[in-house]
mmCIF file of C-alpha atoms in Angstrom:
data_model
loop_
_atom_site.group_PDB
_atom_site.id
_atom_site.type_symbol
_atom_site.label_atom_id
_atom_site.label_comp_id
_atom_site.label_asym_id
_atom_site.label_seq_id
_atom_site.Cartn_x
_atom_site.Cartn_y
_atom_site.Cartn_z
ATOM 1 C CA UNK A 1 195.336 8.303 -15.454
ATOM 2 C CA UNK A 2 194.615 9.477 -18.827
ATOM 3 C CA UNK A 3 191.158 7.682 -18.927
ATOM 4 C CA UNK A 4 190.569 8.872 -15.404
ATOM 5 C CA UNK A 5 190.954 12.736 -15.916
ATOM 6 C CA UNK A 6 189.028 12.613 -19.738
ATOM 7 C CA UNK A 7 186.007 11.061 -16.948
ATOM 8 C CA UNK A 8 186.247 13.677 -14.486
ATOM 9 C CA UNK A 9 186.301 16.340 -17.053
ATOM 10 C CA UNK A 10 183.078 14.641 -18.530
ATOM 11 C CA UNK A 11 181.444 14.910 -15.504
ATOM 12 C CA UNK A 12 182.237 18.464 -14.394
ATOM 13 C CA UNK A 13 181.133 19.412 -17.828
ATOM 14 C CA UNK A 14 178.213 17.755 -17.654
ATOM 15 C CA UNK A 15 177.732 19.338 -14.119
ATOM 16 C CA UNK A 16 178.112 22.576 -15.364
ATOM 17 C CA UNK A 17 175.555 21.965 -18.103
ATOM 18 C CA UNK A 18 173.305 21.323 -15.716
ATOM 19 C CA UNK A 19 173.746 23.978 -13.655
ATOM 20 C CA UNK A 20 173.073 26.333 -16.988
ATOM 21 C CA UNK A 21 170.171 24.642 -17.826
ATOM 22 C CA UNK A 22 168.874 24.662 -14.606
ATOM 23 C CA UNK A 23 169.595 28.448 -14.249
ATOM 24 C CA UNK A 24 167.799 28.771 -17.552
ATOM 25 C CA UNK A 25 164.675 27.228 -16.822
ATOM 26 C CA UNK A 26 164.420 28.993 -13.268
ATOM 27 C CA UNK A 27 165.062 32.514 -14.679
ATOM 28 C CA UNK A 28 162.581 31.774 -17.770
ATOM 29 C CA UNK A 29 159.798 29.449 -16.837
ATOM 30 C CA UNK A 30 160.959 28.754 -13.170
ATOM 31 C CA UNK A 31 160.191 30.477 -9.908
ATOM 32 C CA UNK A 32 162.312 33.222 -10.924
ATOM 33 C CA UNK A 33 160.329 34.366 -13.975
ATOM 34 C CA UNK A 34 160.021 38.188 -14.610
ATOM 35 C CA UNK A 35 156.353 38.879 -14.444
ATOM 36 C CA UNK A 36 154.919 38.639 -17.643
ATOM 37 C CA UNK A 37 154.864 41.750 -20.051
ATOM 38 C CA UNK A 38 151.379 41.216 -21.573
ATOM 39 C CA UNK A 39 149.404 41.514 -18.221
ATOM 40 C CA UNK A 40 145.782 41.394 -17.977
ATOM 41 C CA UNK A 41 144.388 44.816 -17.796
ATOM 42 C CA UNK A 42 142.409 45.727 -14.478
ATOM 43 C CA UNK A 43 138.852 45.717 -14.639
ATOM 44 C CA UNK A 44 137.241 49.243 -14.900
ATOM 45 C CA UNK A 45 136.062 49.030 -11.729
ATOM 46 C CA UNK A 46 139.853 49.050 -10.218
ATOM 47 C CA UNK A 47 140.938 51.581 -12.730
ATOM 48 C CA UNK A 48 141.504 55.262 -11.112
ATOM 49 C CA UNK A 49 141.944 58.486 -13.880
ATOM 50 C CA UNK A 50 140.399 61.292 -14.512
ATOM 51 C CA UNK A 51 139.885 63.169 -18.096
ATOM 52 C CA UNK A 52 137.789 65.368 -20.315
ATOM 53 C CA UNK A 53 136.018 64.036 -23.603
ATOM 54 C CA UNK A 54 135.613 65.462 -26.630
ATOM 55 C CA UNK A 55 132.889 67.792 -25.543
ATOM 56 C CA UNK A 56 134.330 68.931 -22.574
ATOM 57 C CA UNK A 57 132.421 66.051 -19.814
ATOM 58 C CA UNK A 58 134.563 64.939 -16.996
ATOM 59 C CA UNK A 59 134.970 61.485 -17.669
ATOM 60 C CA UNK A 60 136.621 58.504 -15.816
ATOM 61 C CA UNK A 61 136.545 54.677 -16.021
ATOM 62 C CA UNK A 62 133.237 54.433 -13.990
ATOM 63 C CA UNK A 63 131.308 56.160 -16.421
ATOM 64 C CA UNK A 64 131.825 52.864 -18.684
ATOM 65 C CA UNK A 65 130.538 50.843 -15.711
ATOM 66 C CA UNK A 66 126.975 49.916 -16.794
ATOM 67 C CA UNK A 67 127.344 49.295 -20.619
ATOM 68 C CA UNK A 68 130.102 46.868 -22.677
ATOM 69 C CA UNK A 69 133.055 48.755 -23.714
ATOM 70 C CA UNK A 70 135.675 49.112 -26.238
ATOM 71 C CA UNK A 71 138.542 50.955 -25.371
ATOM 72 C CA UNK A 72 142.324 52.068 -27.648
ATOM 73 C CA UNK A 73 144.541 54.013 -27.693
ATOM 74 C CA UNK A 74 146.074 56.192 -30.342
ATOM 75 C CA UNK A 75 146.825 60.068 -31.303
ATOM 76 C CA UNK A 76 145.642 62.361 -33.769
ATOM 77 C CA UNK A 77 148.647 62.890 -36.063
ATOM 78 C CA UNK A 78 149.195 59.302 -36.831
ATOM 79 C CA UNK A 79 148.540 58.981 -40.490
ATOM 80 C CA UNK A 80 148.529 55.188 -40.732
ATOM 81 C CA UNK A 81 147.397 52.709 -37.493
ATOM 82 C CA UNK A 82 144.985 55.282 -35.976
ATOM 83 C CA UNK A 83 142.758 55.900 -38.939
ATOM 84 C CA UNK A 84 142.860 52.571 -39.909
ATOM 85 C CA UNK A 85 142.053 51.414 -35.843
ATOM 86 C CA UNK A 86 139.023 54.150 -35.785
ATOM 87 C CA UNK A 87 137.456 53.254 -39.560
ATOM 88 C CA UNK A 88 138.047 49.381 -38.793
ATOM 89 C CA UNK A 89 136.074 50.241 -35.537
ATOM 90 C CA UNK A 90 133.390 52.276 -37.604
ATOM 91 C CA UNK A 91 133.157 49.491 -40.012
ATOM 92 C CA UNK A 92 131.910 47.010 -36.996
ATOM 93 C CA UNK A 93 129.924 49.426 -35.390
ATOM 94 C CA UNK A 94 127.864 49.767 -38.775
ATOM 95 C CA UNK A 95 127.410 46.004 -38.740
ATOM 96 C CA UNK A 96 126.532 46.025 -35.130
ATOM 97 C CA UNK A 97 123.273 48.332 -36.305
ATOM 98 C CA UNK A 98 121.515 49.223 -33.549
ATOM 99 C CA UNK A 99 123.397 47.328 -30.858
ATOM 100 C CA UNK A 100 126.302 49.700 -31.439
ATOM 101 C CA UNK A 101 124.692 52.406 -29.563
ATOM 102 C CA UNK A 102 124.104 50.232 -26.616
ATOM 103 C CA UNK A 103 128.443 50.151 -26.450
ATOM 104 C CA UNK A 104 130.818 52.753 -25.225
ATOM 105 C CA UNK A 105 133.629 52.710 -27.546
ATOM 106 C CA UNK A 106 136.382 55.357 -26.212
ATOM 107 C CA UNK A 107 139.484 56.589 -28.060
ATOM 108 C CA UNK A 108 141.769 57.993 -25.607
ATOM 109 C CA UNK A 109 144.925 59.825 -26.707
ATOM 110 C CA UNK A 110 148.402 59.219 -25.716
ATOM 111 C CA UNK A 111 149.499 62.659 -27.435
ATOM 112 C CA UNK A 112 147.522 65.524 -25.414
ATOM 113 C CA UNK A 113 149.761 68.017 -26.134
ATOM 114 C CA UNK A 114 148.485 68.321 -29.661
ATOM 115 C CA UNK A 115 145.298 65.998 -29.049
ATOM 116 C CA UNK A 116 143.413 68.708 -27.028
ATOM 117 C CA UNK A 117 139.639 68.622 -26.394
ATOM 118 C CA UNK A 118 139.133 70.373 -29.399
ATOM 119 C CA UNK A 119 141.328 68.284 -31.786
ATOM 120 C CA UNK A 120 139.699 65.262 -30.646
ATOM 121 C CA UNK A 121 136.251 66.966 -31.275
ATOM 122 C CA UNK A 122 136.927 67.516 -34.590
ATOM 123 C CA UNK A 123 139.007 63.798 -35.214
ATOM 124 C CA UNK A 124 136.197 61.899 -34.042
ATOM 125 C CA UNK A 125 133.047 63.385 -35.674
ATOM 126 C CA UNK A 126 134.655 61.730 -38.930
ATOM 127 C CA UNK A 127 133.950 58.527 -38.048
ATOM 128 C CA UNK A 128 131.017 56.484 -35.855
ATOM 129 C CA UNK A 129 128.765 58.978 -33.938
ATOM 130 C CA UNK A 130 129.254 56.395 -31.229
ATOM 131 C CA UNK A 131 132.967 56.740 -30.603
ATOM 132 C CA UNK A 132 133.990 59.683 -27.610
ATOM 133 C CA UNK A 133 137.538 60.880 -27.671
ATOM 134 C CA UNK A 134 139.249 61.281 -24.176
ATOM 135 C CA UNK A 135 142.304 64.136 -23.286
ATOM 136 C CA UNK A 136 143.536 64.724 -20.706
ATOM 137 C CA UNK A 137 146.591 66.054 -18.265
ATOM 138 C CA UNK A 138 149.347 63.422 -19.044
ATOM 139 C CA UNK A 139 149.580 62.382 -15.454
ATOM 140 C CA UNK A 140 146.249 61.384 -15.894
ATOM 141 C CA UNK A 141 146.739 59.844 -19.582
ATOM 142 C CA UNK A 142 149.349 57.428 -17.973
ATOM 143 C CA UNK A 143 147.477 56.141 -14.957
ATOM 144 C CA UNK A 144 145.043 55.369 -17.730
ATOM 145 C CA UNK A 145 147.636 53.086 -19.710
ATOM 146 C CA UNK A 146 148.900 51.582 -16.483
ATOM 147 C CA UNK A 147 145.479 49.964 -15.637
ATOM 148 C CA UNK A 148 144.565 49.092 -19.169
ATOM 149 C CA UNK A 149 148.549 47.564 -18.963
ATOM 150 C CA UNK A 150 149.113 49.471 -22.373
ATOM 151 C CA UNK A 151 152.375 51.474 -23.044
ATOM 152 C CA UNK A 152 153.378 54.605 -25.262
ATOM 153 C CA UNK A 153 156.274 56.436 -26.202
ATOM 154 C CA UNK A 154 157.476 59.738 -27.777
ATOM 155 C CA UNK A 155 159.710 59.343 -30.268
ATOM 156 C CA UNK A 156 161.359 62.143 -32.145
ATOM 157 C CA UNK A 157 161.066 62.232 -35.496
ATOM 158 C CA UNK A 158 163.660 63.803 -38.527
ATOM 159 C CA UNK A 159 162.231 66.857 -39.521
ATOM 160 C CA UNK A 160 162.167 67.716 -35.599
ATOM 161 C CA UNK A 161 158.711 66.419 -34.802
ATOM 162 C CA UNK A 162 157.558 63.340 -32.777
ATOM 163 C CA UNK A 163 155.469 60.309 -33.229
ATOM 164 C CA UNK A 164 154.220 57.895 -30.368
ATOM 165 C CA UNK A 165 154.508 54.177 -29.960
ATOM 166 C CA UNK A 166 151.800 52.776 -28.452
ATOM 167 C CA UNK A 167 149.228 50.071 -27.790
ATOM 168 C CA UNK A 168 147.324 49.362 -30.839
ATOM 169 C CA UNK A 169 144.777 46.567 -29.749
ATOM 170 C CA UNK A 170 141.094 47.033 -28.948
ATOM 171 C CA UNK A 171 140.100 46.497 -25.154
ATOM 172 C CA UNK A 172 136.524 45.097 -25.080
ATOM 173 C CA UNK A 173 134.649 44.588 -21.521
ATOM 174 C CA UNK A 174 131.700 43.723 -20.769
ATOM 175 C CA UNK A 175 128.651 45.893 -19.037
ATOM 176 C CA UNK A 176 130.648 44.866 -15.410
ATOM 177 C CA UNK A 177 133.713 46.280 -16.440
ATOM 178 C CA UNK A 178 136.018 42.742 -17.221
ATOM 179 C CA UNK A 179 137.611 42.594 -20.065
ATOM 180 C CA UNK A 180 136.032 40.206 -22.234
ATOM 181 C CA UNK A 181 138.708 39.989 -24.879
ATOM 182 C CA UNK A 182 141.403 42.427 -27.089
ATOM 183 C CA UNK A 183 140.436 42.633 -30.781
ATOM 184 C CA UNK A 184 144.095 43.294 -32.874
ATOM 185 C CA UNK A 185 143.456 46.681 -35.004
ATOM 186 C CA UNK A 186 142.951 45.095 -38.388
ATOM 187 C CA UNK A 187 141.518 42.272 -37.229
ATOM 188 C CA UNK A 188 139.286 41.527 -40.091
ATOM 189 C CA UNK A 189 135.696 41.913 -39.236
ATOM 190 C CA UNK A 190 134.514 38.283 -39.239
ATOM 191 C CA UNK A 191 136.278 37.672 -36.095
ATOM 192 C CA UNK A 192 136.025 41.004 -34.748
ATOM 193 C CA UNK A 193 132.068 41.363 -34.526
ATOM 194 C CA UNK A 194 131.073 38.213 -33.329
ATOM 195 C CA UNK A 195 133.647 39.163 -30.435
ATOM 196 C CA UNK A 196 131.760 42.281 -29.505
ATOM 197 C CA UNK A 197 128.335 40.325 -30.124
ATOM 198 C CA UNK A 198 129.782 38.177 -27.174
ATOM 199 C CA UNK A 199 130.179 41.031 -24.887
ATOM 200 C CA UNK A 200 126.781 42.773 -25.487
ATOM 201 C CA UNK A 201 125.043 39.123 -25.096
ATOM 202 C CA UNK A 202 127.240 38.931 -21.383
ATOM 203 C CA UNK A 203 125.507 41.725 -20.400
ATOM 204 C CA UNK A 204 122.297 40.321 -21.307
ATOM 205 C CA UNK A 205 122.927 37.581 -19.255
ATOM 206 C CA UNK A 206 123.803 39.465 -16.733
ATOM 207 C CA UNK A 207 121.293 41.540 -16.175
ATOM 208 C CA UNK A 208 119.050 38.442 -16.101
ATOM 209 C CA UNK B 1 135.415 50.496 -87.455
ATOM 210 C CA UNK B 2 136.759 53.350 -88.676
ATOM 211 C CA UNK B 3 136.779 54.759 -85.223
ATOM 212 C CA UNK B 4 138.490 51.700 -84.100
ATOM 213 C CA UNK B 5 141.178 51.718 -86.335
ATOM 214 C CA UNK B 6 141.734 55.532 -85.482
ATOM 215 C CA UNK B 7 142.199 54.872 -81.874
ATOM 216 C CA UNK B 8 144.398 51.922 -82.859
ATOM 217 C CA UNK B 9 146.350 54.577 -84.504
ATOM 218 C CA UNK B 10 146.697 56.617 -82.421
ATOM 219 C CA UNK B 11 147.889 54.515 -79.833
ATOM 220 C CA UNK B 12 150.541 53.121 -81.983
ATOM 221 C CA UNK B 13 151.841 56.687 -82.249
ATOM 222 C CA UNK B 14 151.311 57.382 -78.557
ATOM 223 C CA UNK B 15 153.102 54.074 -77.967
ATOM 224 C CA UNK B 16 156.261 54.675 -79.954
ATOM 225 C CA UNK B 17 156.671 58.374 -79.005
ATOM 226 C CA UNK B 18 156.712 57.163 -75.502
ATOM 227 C CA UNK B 19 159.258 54.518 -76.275
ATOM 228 C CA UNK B 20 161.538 56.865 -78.351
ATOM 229 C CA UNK B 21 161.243 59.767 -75.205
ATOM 230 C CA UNK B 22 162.307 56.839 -72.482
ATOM 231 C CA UNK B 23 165.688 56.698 -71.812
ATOM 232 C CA UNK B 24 167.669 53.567 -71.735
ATOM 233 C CA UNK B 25 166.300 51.981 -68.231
ATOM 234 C CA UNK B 26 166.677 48.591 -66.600
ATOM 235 C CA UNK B 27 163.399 47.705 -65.169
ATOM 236 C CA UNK B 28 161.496 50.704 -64.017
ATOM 237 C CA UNK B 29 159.346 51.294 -67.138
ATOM 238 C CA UNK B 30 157.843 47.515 -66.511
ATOM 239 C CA UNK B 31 156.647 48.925 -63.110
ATOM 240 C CA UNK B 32 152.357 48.909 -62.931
ATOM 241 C CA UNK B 33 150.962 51.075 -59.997
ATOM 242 C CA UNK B 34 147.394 49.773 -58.927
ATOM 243 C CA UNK B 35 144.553 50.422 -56.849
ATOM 244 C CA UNK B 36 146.405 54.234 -55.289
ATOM 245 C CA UNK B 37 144.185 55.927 -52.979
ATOM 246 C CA UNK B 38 144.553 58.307 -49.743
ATOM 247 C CA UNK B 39 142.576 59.751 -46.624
ATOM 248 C CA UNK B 40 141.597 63.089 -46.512
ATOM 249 C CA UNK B 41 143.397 65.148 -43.952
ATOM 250 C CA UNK B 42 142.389 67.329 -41.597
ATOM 251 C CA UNK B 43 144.761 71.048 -42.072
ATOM 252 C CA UNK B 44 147.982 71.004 -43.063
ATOM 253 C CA UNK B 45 149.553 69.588 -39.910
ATOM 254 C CA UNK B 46 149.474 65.725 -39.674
ATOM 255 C CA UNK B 47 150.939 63.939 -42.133
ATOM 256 C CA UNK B 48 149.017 62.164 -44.909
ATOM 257 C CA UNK B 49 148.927 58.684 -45.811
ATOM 258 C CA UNK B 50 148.475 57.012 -49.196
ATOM 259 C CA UNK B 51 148.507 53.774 -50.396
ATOM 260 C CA UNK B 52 148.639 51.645 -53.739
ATOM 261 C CA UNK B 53 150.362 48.192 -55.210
ATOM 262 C CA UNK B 54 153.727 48.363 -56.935
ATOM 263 C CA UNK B 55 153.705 45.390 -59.349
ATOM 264 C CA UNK B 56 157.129 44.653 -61.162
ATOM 265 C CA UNK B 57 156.074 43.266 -64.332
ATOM 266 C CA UNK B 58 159.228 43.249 -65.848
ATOM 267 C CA UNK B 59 162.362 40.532 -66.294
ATOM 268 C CA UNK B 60 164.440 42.618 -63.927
ATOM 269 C CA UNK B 61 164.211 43.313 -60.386
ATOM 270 C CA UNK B 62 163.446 47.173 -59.356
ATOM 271 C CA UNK B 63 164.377 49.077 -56.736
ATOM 272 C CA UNK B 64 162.038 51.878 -55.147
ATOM 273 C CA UNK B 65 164.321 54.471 -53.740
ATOM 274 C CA UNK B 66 162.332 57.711 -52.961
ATOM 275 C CA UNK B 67 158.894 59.700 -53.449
ATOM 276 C CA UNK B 68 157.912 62.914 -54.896
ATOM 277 C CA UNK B 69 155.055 65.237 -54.769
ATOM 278 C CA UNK B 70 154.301 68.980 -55.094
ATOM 279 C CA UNK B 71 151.932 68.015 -52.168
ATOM 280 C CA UNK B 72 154.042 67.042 -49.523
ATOM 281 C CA UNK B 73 157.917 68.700 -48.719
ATOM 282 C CA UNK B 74 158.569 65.429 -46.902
ATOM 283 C CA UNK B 75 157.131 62.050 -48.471
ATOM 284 C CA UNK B 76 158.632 59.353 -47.782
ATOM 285 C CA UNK B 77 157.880 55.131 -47.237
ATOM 286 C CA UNK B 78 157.076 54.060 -43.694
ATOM 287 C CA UNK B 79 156.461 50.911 -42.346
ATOM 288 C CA UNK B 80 154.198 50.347 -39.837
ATOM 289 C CA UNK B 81 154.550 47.348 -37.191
ATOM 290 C CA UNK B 82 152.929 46.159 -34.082
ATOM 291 C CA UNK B 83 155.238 43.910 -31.898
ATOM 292 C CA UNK B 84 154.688 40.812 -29.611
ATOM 293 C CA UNK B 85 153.433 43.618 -27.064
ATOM 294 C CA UNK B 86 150.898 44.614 -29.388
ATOM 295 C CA UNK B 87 152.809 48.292 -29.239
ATOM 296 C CA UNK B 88 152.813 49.579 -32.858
ATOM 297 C CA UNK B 89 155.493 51.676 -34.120
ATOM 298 C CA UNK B 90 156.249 53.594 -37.381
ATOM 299 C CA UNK B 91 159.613 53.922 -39.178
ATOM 300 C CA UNK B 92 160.975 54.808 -42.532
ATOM 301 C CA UNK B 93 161.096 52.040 -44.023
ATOM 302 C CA UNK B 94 164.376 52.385 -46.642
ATOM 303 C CA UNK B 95 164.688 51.070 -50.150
ATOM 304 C CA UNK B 96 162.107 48.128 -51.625
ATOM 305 C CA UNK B 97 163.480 46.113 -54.186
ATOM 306 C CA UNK B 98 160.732 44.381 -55.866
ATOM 307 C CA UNK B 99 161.670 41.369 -57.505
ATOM 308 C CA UNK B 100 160.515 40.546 -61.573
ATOM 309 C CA UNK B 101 156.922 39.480 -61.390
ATOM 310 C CA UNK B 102 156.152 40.479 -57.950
ATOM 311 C CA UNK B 103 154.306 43.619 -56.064
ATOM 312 C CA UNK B 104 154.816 45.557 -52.756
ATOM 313 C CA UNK B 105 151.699 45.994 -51.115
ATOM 314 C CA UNK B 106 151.300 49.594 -49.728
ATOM 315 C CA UNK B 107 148.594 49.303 -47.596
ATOM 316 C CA UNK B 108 146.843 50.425 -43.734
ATOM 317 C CA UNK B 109 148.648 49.323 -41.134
ATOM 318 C CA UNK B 110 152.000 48.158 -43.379
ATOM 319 C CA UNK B 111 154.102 50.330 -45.668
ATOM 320 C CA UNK B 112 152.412 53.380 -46.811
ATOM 321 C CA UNK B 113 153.402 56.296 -48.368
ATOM 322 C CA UNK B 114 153.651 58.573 -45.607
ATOM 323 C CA UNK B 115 153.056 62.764 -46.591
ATOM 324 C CA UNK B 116 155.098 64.750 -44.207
ATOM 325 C CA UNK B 117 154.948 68.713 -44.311
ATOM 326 C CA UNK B 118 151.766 68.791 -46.311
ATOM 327 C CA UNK B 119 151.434 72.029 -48.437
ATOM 328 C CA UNK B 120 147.859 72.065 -48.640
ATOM 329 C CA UNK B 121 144.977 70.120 -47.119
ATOM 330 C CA UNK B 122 143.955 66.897 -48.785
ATOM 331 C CA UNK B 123 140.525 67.362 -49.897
ATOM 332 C CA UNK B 124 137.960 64.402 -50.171
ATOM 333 C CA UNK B 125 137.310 63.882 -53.585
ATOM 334 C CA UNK B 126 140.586 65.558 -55.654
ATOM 335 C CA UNK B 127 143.896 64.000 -56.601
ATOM 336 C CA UNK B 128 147.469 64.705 -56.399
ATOM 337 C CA UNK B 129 150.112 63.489 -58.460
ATOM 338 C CA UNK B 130 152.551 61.255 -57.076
ATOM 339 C CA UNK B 131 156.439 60.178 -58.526
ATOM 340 C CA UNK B 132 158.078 56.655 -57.351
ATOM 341 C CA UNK B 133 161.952 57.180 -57.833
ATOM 342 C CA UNK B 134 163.692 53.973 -58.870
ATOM 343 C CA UNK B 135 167.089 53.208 -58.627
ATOM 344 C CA UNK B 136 167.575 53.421 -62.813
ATOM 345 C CA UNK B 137 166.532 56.663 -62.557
ATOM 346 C CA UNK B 138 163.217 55.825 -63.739
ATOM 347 C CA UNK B 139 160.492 57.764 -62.511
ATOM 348 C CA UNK B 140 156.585 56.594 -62.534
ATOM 349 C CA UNK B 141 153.886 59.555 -61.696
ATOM 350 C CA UNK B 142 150.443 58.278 -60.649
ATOM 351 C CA UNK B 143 147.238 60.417 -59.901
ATOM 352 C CA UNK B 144 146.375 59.615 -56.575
ATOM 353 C CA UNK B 145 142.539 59.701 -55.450
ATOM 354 C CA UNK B 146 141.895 61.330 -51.920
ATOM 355 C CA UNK B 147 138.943 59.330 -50.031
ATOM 356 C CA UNK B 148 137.421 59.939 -46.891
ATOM 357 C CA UNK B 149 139.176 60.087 -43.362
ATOM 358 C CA UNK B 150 137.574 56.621 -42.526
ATOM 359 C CA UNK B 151 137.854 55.105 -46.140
ATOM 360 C CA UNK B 152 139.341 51.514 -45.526
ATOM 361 C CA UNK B 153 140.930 50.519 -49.530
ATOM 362 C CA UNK B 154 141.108 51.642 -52.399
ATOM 363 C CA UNK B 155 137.288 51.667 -53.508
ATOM 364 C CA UNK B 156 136.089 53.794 -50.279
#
């Protein structure tokens, strides 16, 4: 009797065990599996926003239709990522030579209430001549994140100021407007240049 | 020679007046700071980075508790980190102990010395003086070149 109730106590554990594990797998690698966080972005070509560069232009994701692109994200009073982001950039645009002016490379802001046209004017003429700051309503500046699938944050600060998470990763596309690849900020410029190379020689053989 | 042996001199004296003028510390005065530099700002209102090495070259660990500078009202050590989203954040980033014979790496995109409440613009091309705070109650002052806004390290 003994024996007999050990066995069926066995087997509804082992039962219920299952059922876990089973429950597991479905809600993590099963059917059930949230959709994953790191989504490709949209090409450019599907992207819809509307915003102002750094000398004043209407700009939008079609005007990057035409030409490979690098696209990030960042804000003006970050003292650490951004500066290091935009003079990591600069740094491959120099070794790119004269390629570099056959990219758009866009910084767009996820902080326009103190990264106005004028701020990012001034923030971007210290580094490459190629790179265009975009501002814009913040309406605008999220429908912008949502199709590049990057995400921000305000986050107070002591002192009673903010910073802003965000997206720190390079979005490169090629001349169509698919993303060819996303270059890490700080990714050391071995890796990094030979990655644009690859998008400027797509268009190439696309236009061919 | 005799030039030689005059500087020898007078770094003897230099030498033991600084010994006799430190007070009794455990660890801080073995501290080496290396390789500090900064990014010009632009104004007064974002907050300045810089960033050096902190080598512990001591027989004791150390303990870096707190900046000071006549530049900044706020400076403090933040840590910069990008997560398995690729979203980077910033945060203070609290005391460092650095154990004997090792260094903390202050550098873009890690822990930096982060300027808050700047009291002048940081000018390409000057320095400020900047004080690490150990737990002793040793202090270590460094002159701190200001680079470019796009300078990557230390040497530009």
């Amino acid at each position: 009797m003994q024996r007999r109730q050990l066995l069926l106590y066995g087997a509804a554990g082992a039962g219920v065990l299952g059922l876990t594990l089973f429950v597991g797998w479905w809600r993590v690698d099963g059917p059930g599996a949230p959709e994953p966080k790191g989504q490709r972005p949209l090409p450019l070509s599907a992207m819809e926003f509307r915003l102002t560069d750094h000398e004043e232009n209407e700009v939008g994701p079609g005007n990057l239709i035409g030409r490979p692109t690098m696209v990030f994200f960042g804000f003006t009073y970050c003292p650490d990522v951004c500066p290091t982001t935009l003079s990591d950039i600069s740094g491959w645009l120099e070794e790119l030579g004269d390629e570099a002016s056959e990219m758009n490379v866009v910084f767009i802001t996820v902080d326009p209430e103190r990264d106005t046209v004028e701020a990012m004017a001034e923030y971007v003429g210290y580094f490459h001549p190629v790179i265009r700051g975009w501002t814009g309503p913040e309406d605008q500046i999220a429908r912008a994140a949502e199709g590049f699938r990057a995400s921000f944050e305000r986050v107070p600060t002591e002192g009673g100021g903010y910073t802003m998470n965000h997206t720190a990763g390079v979005f490169l596309f090629d001349a169509e407007g698919e993303l060819v690849t996303m270059i890490d900020y700080h990714e050391p410029r071995e890796f990094a240049v030979p990655k644009i190379r690859r998008a400027l020689t797509e268009d190439v053989e696309g236009a061919t | 020679m005799v030039k030689k042996l005059r500087y020898t001199n007078a770094l003897a004296v230099l030498l033991t007046v600084a010994g006799l003028s430190a007070p009794a510390l455990a660890g801080s005065e073995d501290v080496v700071v290396e390789n500090a530099w900064s990014r010009a700002s632009i104004g007064v209102n974002r907050p300045g980075a810089a960033y050096m090495t902190v080598r512990n070259t001591g027989e004791d660990a150390v303990t870096l508790t707190g900046l000071a500078t006549p530049l900044a009202m706020m400076p403090e050590i933040h840590e910069s980190k990008t997560n398995s989203d690729g979203v980077s954040s910033m945060a203070p980033a609290g005391e460092i102990t650095i154990e004997p014979g090792q260094s903390v790496a202050l550098e873009p995109g890690g822990l930096h010395a982060m300027l808050m409440k700047l009291q002048e613009p940081m000018t390409e091309g000057e320095n400020f003086p900047l004080t690490l705070t150990f737990s002793d109650g040793g202090k270590v002052t460094v002159e701190v070149p200001i680079l470019g806004i796009a300078a990557r390290g230390p040497k530009g």
